[in-house]
């Protein structure tokens, strides 16, 4: 299998290093707007080579893994599925746009391309997926992170919130998943995953809180439906490279890649 990784930051680097150890992966193409970063990664990944654009090797590629940003994802995804190439999407918030998501779905079906979305930094998505076979009354996500996770977030800066002065758990946002994904694009990918798998962006409710007394990222998922009730609570260690994301988010993508390359589907 030949794969292309778009985005060579913390997530893309970890995926490239993991793919390098998989015997089923023969070649890894690296794409990044910062070519120097891609070239630096290629120096430590034996099977890797840098290409200028995702389309450069699509005819020789079996899978593209998007690890960039929501904006980049919206540019990359249509190009990939239109060529009939499978894609794994990490910037799931790009799919909050209903028209764009439907276009991707239709094009993927038309061109026989598969779209993979890892479960990310949250547990319980298997139960959520199964529960949607029946009626669902409520899906709620409560995300709590330390202050460092929200540094540089425009929503926080625009409201003049001084993260250094927060001394106890404080709610930053409560509302729909659609708005949360747009306001916190690098913090709540899980909200997009839960919305797509469940009852949609407008019915899924999200609470985002900051807590200076914790060092972990917390995601609590609450579901009520015809099946009964389900609550999961995932306590994630933040990535040492990028505290805005969790180690489990990267691990889930690596696990998904392992399943794809081996064509093994347990617990689907």
Coordinates of C-alpha atoms in Angstrom, one line a residue:
X1 CA 0.0 0.0 0.0
X2 CA 1.1 3.5 -0.8
X3 CA -0.2 6.4 1.4
X4 CA 0.0 10.2 1.3
X5 CA 0.0 12.2 4.5
X6 CA -1.1 15.8 4.2
X7 CA 0.2 17.8 7.1
X8 CA 3.4 17.0 8.9
X9 CA 2.7 18.5 12.3
X10 CA 2.4 16.5 15.5
X11 CA -0.4 14.2 14.2
X12 CA 1.0 13.7 10.7
X13 CA 4.5 13.0 12.1
X14 CA 3.3 10.3 14.5
X15 CA 1.2 8.7 11.7
X16 CA 4.2 8.7 9.3
X17 CA 6.5 7.1 11.9
X18 CA 3.9 4.4 12.7
X19 CA 3.2 3.7 9.0
X20 CA 6.9 3.4 8.4
X21 CA 6.9 0.3 10.7
X22 CA 4.0 -1.4 8.9
X23 CA 5.2 -4.0 6.4
X24 CA 2.0 -3.5 4.3
X25 CA 3.0 0.2 3.7
X26 CA 5.5 0.4 0.8
X27 CA 5.7 4.2 0.2
X28 CA 4.8 7.3 2.2
X29 CA 4.3 10.6 0.3
X30 CA 4.5 13.7 2.5
X31 CA 2.7 17.0 1.7
X32 CA 2.9 20.2 3.8
X33 CA 2.5 23.9 3.1
X34 CA 5.8 24.2 5.1
X35 CA 8.0 22.1 2.8
X36 CA 11.0 22.3 5.2
X37 CA 8.9 20.6 7.9
X38 CA 8.0 17.8 5.4
X39 CA 11.6 17.4 4.4
X40 CA 12.7 17.2 8.1
X41 CA 10.2 14.4 8.6
X42 CA 11.3 12.6 5.5
X43 CA 14.8 12.4 7.0
X44 CA 13.6 10.2 9.8
X45 CA 10.9 8.2 8.0
X46 CA 12.7 5.6 5.8
X47 CA 9.8 5.0 3.3
X48 CA 9.0 8.7 2.9
X49 CA 9.5 11.2 0.1
X50 CA 8.2 14.8 -0.2
X51 CA 5.8 15.8 -2.9
X52 CA 4.6 19.3 -3.8
X53 CA 0.9 18.6 -3.9
X54 CA -1.6 15.9 -2.9
X55 CA -2.6 15.4 -6.5
X56 CA 1.0 14.7 -7.6
X57 CA 0.9 11.0 -6.6
X58 CA -2.8 10.2 -6.5
X59 CA -2.6 7.8 -9.4
X60 CA -0.1 5.7 -7.4
X61 CA -1.7 6.2 -4.0
X62 CA -4.1 3.9 -2.2
X63 CA -4.9 6.1 0.8
X64 CA -4.6 9.8 1.7
X65 CA -4.5 10.8 5.4
X66 CA -5.5 14.4 6.0
X67 CA -3.7 15.8 9.1
X68 CA -3.7 19.5 8.4
X69 CA -6.5 22.0 9.2
X70 CA -10.2 22.4 8.4
X71 CA -9.4 24.9 5.7
X72 CA -6.8 22.6 4.1
X73 CA -9.2 19.6 4.5
X74 CA -11.9 21.3 2.4
X75 CA -9.4 21.8 -0.4
X76 CA -7.9 18.3 -0.2
X77 CA -10.9 16.0 0.3
X78 CA -12.8 16.7 -2.9
X79 CA -9.7 16.2 -5.0
X80 CA -9.0 12.9 -3.4
X81 CA -12.4 11.3 -3.6
X82 CA -13.0 12.6 -7.1
X83 CA -10.0 10.4 -8.2
X84 CA -11.5 7.4 -6.5
X85 CA -8.8 7.3 -3.8
X86 CA -9.7 6.5 -0.2
X87 CA -9.2 9.2 2.5
X88 CA -8.9 9.3 6.3
X89 CA -10.0 12.6 7.7
X90 CA -8.5 14.0 10.9
X91 CA -9.9 17.6 10.7
X92 CA -13.4 16.4 11.0
X93 CA -14.7 19.8 11.7
X94 CA -14.4 20.5 8.0
X95 CA -17.6 18.4 7.6
X96 CA -19.7 20.7 9.7
X97 CA -20.8 22.4 6.4
X98 CA -23.9 20.2 5.4
X99 CA -23.6 21.0 1.7
X100 CA -19.9 20.2 1.6
X101 CA -20.4 16.9 3.6
X102 CA -23.1 15.8 1.2
X103 CA -21.0 16.6 -1.8
X104 CA -18.1 14.6 -0.4
X105 CA -20.5 11.7 0.4
X106 CA -22.0 11.7 -3.1
X107 CA -18.7 12.0 -4.9
X108 CA -17.2 9.2 -2.8
X109 CA -20.1 6.9 -3.8
X110 CA -19.9 7.9 -7.4
X111 CA -16.1 7.4 -7.6
X112 CA -15.9 4.3 -5.3
X113 CA -13.8 6.0 -2.7
X114 CA -14.0 5.2 1.0
X115 CA -14.0 7.9 3.7
X116 CA -12.6 7.0 7.0
X117 CA -13.1 9.0 10.2
X118 CA -11.2 7.7 13.3
X119 CA -13.0 7.8 16.7
X120 CA -10.5 10.3 17.9
X121 CA -10.0 11.3 21.5
X122 CA -13.3 9.9 22.8
X123 CA -14.6 6.5 23.8
X124 CA -18.2 5.3 23.4
X125 CA -18.7 6.0 19.7
X126 CA -19.4 2.3 19.1
X127 CA -22.4 2.5 21.4
X128 CA -23.5 5.8 19.8
X129 CA -23.4 4.3 16.4
X130 CA -25.5 1.3 17.5
X131 CA -28.0 3.4 19.4
X132 CA -28.9 5.4 16.3
X133 CA -30.6 2.3 14.9
X134 CA -33.4 3.2 17.3
X135 CA -34.7 6.6 18.5
X136 CA -32.3 9.0 20.2
X137 CA -33.5 11.7 22.5
X138 CA -30.3 13.3 23.7
X139 CA -26.6 13.4 22.9
X140 CA -24.4 15.7 25.0
X141 CA -20.7 16.2 25.1
X142 CA -18.9 17.9 28.0
X143 CA -15.2 18.7 27.2
X144 CA -12.9 20.1 29.9
X145 CA -9.2 21.0 29.3
X146 CA -6.4 22.9 31.1
X147 CA -5.8 26.5 30.2
X148 CA -2.9 25.8 27.9
X149 CA -5.2 24.0 25.5
X150 CA -7.1 27.2 24.8
X151 CA -4.2 29.6 24.3
X152 CA -4.5 31.4 21.0
X153 CA -8.1 30.5 20.5
X154 CA -9.9 33.4 18.9
X155 CA -13.1 32.9 20.8
X156 CA -11.3 33.2 24.1
X157 CA -9.2 36.2 22.9
X158 CA -12.2 38.1 21.5
X159 CA -14.0 37.9 24.9
X160 CA -11.0 39.2 26.7
X161 CA -10.7 36.0 28.8
X162 CA -7.4 35.9 30.7
X163 CA -6.7 32.2 31.1
X164 CA -4.0 32.9 33.7
X165 CA -6.5 34.4 36.1
X166 CA -8.9 31.5 36.0
X167 CA -8.6 29.7 39.4
X168 CA -11.4 27.2 39.2
X169 CA -13.4 25.2 36.6
X170 CA -15.1 27.7 34.3
X171 CA -17.5 27.1 31.4
X172 CA -16.3 28.8 28.2
X173 CA -19.2 27.7 25.9
X174 CA -22.5 25.9 25.9
X175 CA -24.4 25.4 22.7
X176 CA -24.7 23.3 19.6
X177 CA -21.9 21.2 18.2
X178 CA -22.2 23.1 14.9
X179 CA -21.2 26.3 16.6
X180 CA -18.6 24.7 18.9
X181 CA -16.7 23.1 16.0
X182 CA -16.5 26.5 14.3
X183 CA -15.5 28.4 17.4
X184 CA -13.0 25.9 18.7
X185 CA -11.6 24.2 15.5
X186 CA -8.6 22.7 17.1
X187 CA -10.1 21.7 20.4
X188 CA -13.3 19.8 19.8
X189 CA -12.9 17.5 16.8
X190 CA -14.7 15.0 19.0
X191 CA -17.9 17.1 18.7
X192 CA -17.8 16.7 15.0
X193 CA -17.3 13.0 15.2
X194 CA -20.1 12.5 17.7
X195 CA -22.4 14.7 15.6
X196 CA -21.8 12.8 12.3
X197 CA -22.2 9.4 14.0
X198 CA -25.2 10.5 16.1
X199 CA -28.1 13.0 15.6
X200 CA -26.4 15.8 13.8
X201 CA -24.6 19.1 14.5
X202 CA -27.7 21.0 15.5
X203 CA -29.1 18.5 18.0
X204 CA -25.9 17.5 19.6
X205 CA -25.2 19.8 22.6
X206 CA -21.7 20.7 23.7
X207 CA -20.2 22.3 26.9
X208 CA -16.6 23.4 26.8
X209 CA -14.9 24.2 30.1
X210 CA -11.4 25.2 31.3
X211 CA -10.0 23.9 34.6
X212 CA -6.6 25.1 35.9
X213 CA -6.5 22.3 38.4
X214 CA -6.2 19.5 35.8
X215 CA -3.5 18.4 33.5
X216 CA -5.6 16.1 31.3
X217 CA -8.3 16.5 28.6
X218 CA -11.7 15.2 29.7
X219 CA -14.5 14.2 27.4
X220 CA -17.8 13.1 28.9
X221 CA -20.4 11.7 26.4
X222 CA -24.0 11.3 27.5
X223 CA -26.6 9.5 25.3
X224 CA -30.3 8.8 26.0
X225 CA -32.4 6.9 23.6
X226 CA -34.7 4.0 22.9
X227 CA -31.9 1.6 23.9
X228 CA -31.6 3.2 27.4
X229 CA -28.8 5.5 28.6
X230 CA -25.0 5.5 28.1
X231 CA -22.4 7.7 29.7
X232 CA -18.6 7.4 29.0
X233 CA -15.9 9.6 30.5
X234 CA -12.5 9.6 28.8
X235 CA -9.5 11.2 30.5
X236 CA -6.8 11.9 28.0
X237 CA -3.2 12.8 28.4
X238 CA -2.5 15.8 26.1
X239 CA 0.0 15.4 23.4
X240 CA 3.4 16.6 24.6
X241 CA 3.9 18.2 21.2
X242 CA 0.5 19.8 20.9
X243 CA -1.5 20.3 24.1
X244 CA -4.6 21.2 22.1
X245 CA -5.0 17.6 21.1
X246 CA -4.9 14.3 23.0
X247 CA -2.6 11.3 22.6
X248 CA -5.6 9.1 22.1
X249 CA -6.6 11.1 19.1
X250 CA -3.4 10.1 17.3
X251 CA -3.5 6.6 18.7
X252 CA -7.0 6.1 17.2
X253 CA -5.8 7.2 13.8
X254 CA -2.8 4.8 14.0
X255 CA -5.2 2.0 15.0
X256 CA -7.5 2.8 12.1
X257 CA -4.6 2.7 9.7
X258 CA -3.6 -0.7 11.1
X259 CA -7.1 -2.0 10.4
X260 CA -7.1 -0.5 6.9
X261 CA -3.8 -1.9 5.8
X262 CA -4.6 -5.4 7.2
X263 CA -8.2 -5.3 6.0
X264 CA -9.3 -6.5 9.5
X265 CA -12.5 -5.1 10.9
X266 CA -13.3 -6.3 14.5
X267 CA -15.9 -4.4 16.5
X268 CA -17.4 -2.5 13.6

